[in-house]
mmCIF file of C-alpha atoms and ligand atoms in Angstrom:
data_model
loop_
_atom_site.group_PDB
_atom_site.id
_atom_site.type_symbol
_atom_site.label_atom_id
_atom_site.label_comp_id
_atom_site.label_asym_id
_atom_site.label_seq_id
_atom_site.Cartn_x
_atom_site.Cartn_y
_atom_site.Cartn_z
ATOM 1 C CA UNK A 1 88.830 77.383 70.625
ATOM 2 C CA UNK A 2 92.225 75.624 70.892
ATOM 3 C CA UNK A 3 92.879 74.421 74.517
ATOM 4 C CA UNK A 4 97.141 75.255 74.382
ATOM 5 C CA UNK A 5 100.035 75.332 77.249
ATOM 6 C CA UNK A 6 101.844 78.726 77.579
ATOM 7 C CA UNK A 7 104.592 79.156 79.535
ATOM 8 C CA UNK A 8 104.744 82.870 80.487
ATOM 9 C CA UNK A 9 107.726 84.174 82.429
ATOM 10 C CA UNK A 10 107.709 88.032 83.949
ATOM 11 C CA UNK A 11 107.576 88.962 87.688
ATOM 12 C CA UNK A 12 105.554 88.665 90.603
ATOM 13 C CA UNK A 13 105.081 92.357 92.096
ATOM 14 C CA UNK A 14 102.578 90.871 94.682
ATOM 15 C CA UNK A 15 100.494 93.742 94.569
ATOM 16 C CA UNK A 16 100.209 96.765 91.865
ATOM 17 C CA UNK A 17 98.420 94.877 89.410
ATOM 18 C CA UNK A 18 100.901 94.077 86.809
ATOM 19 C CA UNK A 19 102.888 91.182 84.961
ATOM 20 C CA UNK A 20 101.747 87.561 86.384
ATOM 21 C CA UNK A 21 99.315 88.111 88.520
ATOM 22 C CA UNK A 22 97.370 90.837 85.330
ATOM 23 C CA UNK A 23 98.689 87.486 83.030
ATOM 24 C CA UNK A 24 97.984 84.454 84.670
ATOM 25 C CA UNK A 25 93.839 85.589 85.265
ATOM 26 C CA UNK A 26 94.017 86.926 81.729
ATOM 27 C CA UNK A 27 95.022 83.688 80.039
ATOM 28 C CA UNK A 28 93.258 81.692 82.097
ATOM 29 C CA UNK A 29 90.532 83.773 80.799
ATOM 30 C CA UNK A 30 91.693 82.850 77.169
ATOM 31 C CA UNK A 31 91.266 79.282 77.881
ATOM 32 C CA UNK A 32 94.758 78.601 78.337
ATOM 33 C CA UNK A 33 96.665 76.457 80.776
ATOM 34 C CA UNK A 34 99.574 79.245 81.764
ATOM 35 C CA UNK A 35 102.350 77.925 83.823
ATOM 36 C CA UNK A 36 105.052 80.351 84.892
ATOM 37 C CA UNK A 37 108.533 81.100 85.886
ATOM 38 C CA UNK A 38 108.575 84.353 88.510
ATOM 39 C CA UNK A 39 111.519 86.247 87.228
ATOM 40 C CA UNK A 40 111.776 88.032 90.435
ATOM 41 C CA UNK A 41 109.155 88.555 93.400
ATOM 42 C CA UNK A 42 108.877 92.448 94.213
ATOM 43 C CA UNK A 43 106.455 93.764 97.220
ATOM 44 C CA UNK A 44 104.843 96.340 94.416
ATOM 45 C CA UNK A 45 105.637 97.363 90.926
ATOM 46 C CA UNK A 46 108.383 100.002 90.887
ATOM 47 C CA UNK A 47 106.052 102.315 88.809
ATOM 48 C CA UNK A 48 105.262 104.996 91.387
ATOM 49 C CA UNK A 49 105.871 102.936 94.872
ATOM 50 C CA UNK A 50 109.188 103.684 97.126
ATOM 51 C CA UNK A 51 110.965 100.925 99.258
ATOM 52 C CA UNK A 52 109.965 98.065 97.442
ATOM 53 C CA UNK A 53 111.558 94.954 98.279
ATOM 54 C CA UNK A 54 112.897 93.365 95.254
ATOM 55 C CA UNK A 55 114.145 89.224 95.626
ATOM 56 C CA UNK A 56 115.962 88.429 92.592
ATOM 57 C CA UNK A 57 115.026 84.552 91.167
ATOM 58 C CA UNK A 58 117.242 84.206 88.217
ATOM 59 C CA UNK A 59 119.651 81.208 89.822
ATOM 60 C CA UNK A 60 115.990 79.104 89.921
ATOM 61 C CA UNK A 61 115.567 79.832 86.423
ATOM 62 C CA UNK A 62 118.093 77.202 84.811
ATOM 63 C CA UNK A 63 116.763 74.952 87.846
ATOM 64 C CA UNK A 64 113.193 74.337 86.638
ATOM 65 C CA UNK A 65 114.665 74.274 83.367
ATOM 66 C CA UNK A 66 116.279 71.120 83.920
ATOM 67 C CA UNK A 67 113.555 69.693 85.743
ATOM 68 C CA UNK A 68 111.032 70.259 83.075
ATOM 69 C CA UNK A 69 113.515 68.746 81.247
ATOM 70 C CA UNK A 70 113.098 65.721 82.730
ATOM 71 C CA UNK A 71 109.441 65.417 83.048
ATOM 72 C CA UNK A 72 109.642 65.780 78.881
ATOM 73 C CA UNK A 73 107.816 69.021 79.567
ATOM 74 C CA UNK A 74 107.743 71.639 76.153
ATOM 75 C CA UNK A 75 105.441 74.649 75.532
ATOM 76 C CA UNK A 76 102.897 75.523 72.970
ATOM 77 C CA UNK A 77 103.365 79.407 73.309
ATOM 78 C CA UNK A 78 106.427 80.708 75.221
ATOM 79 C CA UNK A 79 105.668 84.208 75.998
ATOM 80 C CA UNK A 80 108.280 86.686 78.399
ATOM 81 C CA UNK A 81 107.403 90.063 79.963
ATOM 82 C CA UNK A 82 109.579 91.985 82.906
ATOM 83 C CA UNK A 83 112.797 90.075 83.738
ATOM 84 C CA UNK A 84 114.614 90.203 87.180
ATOM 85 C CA UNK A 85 118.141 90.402 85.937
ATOM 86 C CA UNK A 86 120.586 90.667 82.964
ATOM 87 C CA UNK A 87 121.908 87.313 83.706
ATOM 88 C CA UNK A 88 118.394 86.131 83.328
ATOM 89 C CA UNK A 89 118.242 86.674 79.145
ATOM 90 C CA UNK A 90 121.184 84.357 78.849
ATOM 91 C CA UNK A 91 118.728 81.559 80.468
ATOM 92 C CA UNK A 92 115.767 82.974 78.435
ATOM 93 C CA UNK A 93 117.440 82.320 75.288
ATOM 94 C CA UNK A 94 117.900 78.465 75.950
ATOM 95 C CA UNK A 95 114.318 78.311 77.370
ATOM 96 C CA UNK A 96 113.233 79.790 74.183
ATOM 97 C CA UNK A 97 115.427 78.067 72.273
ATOM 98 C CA UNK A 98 114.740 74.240 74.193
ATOM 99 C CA UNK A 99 111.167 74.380 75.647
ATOM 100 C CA UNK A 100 108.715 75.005 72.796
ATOM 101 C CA UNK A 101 106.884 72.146 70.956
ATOM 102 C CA UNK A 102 107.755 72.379 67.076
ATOM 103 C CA UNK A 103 104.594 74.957 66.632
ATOM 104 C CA UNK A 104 105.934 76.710 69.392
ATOM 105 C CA UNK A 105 105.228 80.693 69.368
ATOM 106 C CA UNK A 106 107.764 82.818 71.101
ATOM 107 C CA UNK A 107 106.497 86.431 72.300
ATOM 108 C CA UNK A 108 109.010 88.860 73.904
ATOM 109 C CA UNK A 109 107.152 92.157 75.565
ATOM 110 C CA UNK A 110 110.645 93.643 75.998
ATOM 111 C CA UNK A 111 108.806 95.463 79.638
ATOM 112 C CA UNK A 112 111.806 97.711 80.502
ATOM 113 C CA UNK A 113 110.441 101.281 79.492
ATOM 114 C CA UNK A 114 107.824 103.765 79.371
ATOM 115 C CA UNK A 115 107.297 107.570 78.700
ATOM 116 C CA UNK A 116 111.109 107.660 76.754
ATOM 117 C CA UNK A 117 112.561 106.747 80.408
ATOM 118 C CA UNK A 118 113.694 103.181 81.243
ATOM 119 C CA UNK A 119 112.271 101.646 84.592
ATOM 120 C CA UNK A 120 114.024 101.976 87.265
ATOM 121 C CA UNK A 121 116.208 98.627 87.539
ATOM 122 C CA UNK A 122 117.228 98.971 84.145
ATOM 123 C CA UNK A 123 120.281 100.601 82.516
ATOM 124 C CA UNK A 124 121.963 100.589 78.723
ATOM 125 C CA UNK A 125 123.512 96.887 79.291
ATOM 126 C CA UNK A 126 120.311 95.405 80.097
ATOM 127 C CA UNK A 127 119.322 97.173 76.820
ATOM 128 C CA UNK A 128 121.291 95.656 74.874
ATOM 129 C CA UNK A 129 121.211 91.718 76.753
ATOM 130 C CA UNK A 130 117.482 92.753 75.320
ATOM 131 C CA UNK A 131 118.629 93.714 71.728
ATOM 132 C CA UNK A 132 119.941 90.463 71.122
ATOM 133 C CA UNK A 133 117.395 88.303 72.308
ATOM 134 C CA UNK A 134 115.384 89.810 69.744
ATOM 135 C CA UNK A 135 116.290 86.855 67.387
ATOM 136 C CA UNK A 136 115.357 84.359 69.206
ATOM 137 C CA UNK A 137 111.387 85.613 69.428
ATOM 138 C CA UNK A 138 109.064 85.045 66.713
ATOM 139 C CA UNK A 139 106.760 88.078 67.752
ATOM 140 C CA UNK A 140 108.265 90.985 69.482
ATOM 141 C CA UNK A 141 105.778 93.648 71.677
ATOM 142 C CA UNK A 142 107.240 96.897 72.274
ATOM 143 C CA UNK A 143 105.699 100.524 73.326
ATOM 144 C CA UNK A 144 107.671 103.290 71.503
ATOM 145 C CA UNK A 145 109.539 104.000 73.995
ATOM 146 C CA UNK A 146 111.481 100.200 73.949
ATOM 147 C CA UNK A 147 111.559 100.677 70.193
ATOM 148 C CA UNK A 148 113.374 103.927 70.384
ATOM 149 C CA UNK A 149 115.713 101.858 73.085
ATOM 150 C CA UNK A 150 115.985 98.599 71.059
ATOM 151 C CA UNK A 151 117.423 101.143 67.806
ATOM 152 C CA UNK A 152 118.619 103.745 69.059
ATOM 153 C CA UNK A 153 116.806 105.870 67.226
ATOM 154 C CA UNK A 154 115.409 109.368 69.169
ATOM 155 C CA UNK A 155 112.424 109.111 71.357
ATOM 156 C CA UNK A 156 109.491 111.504 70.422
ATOM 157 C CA UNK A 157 105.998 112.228 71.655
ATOM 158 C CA UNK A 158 104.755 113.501 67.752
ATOM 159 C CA UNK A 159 106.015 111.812 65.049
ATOM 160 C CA UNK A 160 104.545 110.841 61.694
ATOM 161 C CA UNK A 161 104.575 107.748 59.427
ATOM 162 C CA UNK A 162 108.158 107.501 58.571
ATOM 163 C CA UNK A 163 109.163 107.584 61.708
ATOM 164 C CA UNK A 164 106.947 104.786 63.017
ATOM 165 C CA UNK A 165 108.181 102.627 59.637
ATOM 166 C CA UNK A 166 111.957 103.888 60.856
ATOM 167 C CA UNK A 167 111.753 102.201 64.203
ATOM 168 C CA UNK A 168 109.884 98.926 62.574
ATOM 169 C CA UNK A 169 112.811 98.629 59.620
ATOM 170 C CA UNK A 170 115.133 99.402 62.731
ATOM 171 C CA UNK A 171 113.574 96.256 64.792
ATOM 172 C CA UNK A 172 113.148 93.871 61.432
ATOM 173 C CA UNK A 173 117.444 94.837 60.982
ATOM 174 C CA UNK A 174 117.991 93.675 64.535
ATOM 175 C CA UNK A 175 116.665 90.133 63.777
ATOM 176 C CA UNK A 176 112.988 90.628 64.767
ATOM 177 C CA UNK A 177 110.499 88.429 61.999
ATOM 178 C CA UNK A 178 106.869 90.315 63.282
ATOM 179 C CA UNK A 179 106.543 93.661 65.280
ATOM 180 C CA UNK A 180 103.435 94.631 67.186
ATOM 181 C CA UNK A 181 104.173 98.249 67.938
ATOM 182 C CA UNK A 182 101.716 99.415 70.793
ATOM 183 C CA UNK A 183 101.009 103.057 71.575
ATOM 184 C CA UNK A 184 101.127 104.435 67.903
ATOM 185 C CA UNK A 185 98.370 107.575 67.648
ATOM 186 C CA UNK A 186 98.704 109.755 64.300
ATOM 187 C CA UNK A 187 96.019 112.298 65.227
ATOM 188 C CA UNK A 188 94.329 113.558 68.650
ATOM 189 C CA UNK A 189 92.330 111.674 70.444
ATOM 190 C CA UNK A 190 93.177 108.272 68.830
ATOM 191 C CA UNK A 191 95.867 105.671 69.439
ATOM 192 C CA UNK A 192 96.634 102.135 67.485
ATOM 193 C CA UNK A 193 98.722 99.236 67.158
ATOM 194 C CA UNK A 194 101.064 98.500 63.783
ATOM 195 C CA UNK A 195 101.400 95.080 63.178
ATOM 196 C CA UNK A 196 104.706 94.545 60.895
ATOM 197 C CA UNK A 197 103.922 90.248 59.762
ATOM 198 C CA UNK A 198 106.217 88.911 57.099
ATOM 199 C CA UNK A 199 106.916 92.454 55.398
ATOM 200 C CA UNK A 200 103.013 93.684 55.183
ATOM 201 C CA UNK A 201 102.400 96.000 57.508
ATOM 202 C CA UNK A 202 98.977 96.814 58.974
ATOM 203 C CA UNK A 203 97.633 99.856 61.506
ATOM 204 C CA UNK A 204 94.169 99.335 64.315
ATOM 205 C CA UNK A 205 92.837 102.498 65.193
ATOM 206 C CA UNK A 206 90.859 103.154 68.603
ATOM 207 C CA UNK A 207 89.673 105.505 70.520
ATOM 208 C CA UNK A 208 92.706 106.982 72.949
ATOM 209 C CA UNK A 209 91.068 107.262 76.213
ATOM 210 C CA UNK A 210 92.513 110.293 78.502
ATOM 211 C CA UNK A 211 94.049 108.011 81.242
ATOM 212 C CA UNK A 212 97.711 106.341 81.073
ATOM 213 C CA UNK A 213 97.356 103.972 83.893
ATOM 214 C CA UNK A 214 100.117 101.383 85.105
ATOM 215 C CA UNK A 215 100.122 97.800 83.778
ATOM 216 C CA UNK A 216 98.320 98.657 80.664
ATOM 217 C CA UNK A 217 101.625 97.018 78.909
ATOM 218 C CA UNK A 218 100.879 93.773 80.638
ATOM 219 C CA UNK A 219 97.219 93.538 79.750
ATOM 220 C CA UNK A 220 97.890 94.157 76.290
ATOM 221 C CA UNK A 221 100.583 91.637 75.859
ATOM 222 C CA UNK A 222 98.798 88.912 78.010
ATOM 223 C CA UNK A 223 95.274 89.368 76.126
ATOM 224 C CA UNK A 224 97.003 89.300 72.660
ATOM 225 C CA UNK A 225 98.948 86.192 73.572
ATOM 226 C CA UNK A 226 95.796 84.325 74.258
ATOM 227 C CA UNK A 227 93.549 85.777 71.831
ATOM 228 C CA UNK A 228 96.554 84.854 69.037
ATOM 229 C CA UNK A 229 96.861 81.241 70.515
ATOM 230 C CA UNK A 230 93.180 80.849 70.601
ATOM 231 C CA UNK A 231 92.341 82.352 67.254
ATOM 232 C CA UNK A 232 95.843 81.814 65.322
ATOM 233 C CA UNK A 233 94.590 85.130 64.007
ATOM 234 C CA UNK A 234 97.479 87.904 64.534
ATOM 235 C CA UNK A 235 95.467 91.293 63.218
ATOM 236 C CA UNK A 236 92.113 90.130 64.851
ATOM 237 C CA UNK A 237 94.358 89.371 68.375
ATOM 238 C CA UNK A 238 96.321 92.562 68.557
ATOM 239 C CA UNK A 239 93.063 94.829 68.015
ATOM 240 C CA UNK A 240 90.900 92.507 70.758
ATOM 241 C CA UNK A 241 94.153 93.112 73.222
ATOM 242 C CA UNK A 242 93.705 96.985 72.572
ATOM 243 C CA UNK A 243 89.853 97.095 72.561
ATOM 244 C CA UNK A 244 90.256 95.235 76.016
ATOM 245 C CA UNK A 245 92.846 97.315 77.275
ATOM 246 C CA UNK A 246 90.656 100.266 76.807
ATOM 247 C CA UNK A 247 87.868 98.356 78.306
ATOM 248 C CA UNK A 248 89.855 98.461 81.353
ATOM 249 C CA UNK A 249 91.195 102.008 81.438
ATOM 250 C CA UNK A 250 87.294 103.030 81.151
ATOM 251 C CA UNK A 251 86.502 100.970 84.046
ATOM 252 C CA UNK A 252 89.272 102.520 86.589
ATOM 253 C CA UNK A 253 89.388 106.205 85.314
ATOM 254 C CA UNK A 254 87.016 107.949 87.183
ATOM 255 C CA UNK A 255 88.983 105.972 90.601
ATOM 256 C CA UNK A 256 91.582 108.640 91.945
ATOM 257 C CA UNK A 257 92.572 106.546 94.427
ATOM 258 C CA UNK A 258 93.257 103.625 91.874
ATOM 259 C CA UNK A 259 96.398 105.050 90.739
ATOM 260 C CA UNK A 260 98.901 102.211 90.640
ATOM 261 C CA UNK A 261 96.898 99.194 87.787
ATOM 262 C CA UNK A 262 93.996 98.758 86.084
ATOM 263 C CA UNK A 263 90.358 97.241 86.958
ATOM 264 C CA UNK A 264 90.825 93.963 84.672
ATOM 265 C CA UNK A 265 89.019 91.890 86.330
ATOM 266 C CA UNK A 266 86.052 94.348 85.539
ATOM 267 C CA UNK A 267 86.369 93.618 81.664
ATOM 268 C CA UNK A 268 86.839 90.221 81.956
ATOM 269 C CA UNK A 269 83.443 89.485 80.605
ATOM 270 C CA UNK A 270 83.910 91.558 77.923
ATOM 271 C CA UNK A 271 87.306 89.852 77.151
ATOM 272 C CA UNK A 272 85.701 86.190 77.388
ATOM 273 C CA UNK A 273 82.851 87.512 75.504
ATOM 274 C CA UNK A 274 84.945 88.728 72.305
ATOM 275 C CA UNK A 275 87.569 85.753 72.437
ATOM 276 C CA UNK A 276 84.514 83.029 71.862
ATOM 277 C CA UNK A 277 83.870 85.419 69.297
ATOM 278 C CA UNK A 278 86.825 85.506 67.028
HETATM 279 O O1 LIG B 301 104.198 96.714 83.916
HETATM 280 C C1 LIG B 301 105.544 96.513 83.730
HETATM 281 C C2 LIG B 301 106.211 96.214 85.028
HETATM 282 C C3 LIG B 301 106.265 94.919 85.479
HETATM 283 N N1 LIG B 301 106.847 94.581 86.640
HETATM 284 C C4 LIG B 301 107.420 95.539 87.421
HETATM 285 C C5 LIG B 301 107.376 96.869 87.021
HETATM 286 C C6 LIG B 301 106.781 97.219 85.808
HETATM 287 C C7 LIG B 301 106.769 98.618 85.367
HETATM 288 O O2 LIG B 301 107.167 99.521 86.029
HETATM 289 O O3 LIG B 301 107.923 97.791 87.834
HETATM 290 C C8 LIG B 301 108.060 95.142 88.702
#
């Protein structure tokens, strides 16, 4: 297993069980060393919680830049979730573009919708800062929903084949090089992943489990980011990430009171289990 830095930037909601603090334990789980930029600090995710308190970070962003910088500091994996700001993709782009080592892989989990509605901070030009720092990732993670965004093409709940290949060709034509396209279910009781890599395209089935819970976006992205880093193995990574994300839906469902995240930290031996195993 390769021992890499990742530099992961996405929010701290400091509690709901979402973005760093569902990425950083995940990671670390991986094996990686994870340092972060907080995009923003929010008292809870904005998924379901009124009044939260939301502190905007994005004029620190070009600060620890520079002092990285300095230090000579540069990133196996660079890997972005939920940003604070529009003004804050302008700064991604040079981060992405300046801090990775010449392996460097770049992973963009677009984060701004869910359900065909956009979270709530979000609007169309934030959409479209988004759409063009699609170039600038090597791998880019969206649900359907951000697809749909990201091409403007329709949002629906039943689709078929064509229209999942529509909103990949519609990604590729926007400048993206590999698509992992979460969320995708052709037949009841069953969801999957497409993985679009250098024009092949491949599909991993699994079992849909009755439950959408909150964060579920974040523990995907974060366990395929280390699995893929650990494993350089992209197919094997994205169906680990969705075997564990089930793993963790199973072990909160029958919690009423657990609306607002997942149980990860339940799964985590199961997650460290299968990554020593890929
Ligand atoms: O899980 C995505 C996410 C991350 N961070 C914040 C959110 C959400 C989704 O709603 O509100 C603050």
């Amino acid at each position: 297993m390769a021992y890499k830095k990742i530099l992961t930037i996405q929010d701290i909601s400091c509690m709901g069980q979402c973005s760093l603090t569902v990425a950083l334990p995940i990671l670390s789980a991986c094996g990686m060393e994870t340092c972060i930029i907080p995009s923003a600090v929010l008292s809870t995710h904005t998924g379901g919680f009124s009044g939260f308190t939301f502190r905007d970070l994005t004029d620190d962003i070009p600060l620890i830049q520079a002092h990285w910088q300095k230090e000579g500091i540069l990133f196996d994996a660079i890997y972005t979730g939920y940003l604070g700001s529009t003004k804050q993709i302008e700064y991604i782009k040079s981060i992405l573009d300046t801090m990775g080592t010449s392996e460097c892989i770049k992973v963009v989990d677009p984060a701004f919708a869910d359900g065909g509605k956009l979270y709530p901070i979000f609007d169309d030009v934030y959409v479209e800062a988004m759409r063009s720092l699609c170039p600038s990732a090597d791998i880019l993670l969206p649900n359907i929903s951000e697809a749909c965004f990201l091409t403007g093409i329709e949002y629906k709940e039943e689709y078929d084949e064509e229209y999942i290949m529509s909103l990949i060709n519609g990604l590729v034509k926007l400048g993206c090089k590999t698509v992992v396209l979460t969320g995708v279910g052709y037949r009841a009781g069953f969801t999957g992943v497409v993985i679009y890599n250098n024009g092949e395209i491949k599909y991993y089935e699994h079992e849909r489990v009755a439950k959408t819970c909150h964060g579920t976006g974040d523990v995907y992205a974060s366990t395929f980011v280390g699995a893929l880093l650990s494993s350089g193995k992209m197919y094997e990574a994205a169906a680990l990430a969705a075997d564990y994300t089930v793993e963790c839906i199973k072990k909160t469902q029958d919690d009423p009171k657990h609306w607002y995240g997942v149980k990860f930290e339940l799964a985590l031996p199961y997650l460290i289990d299968r990554i020593n195993k890929i």
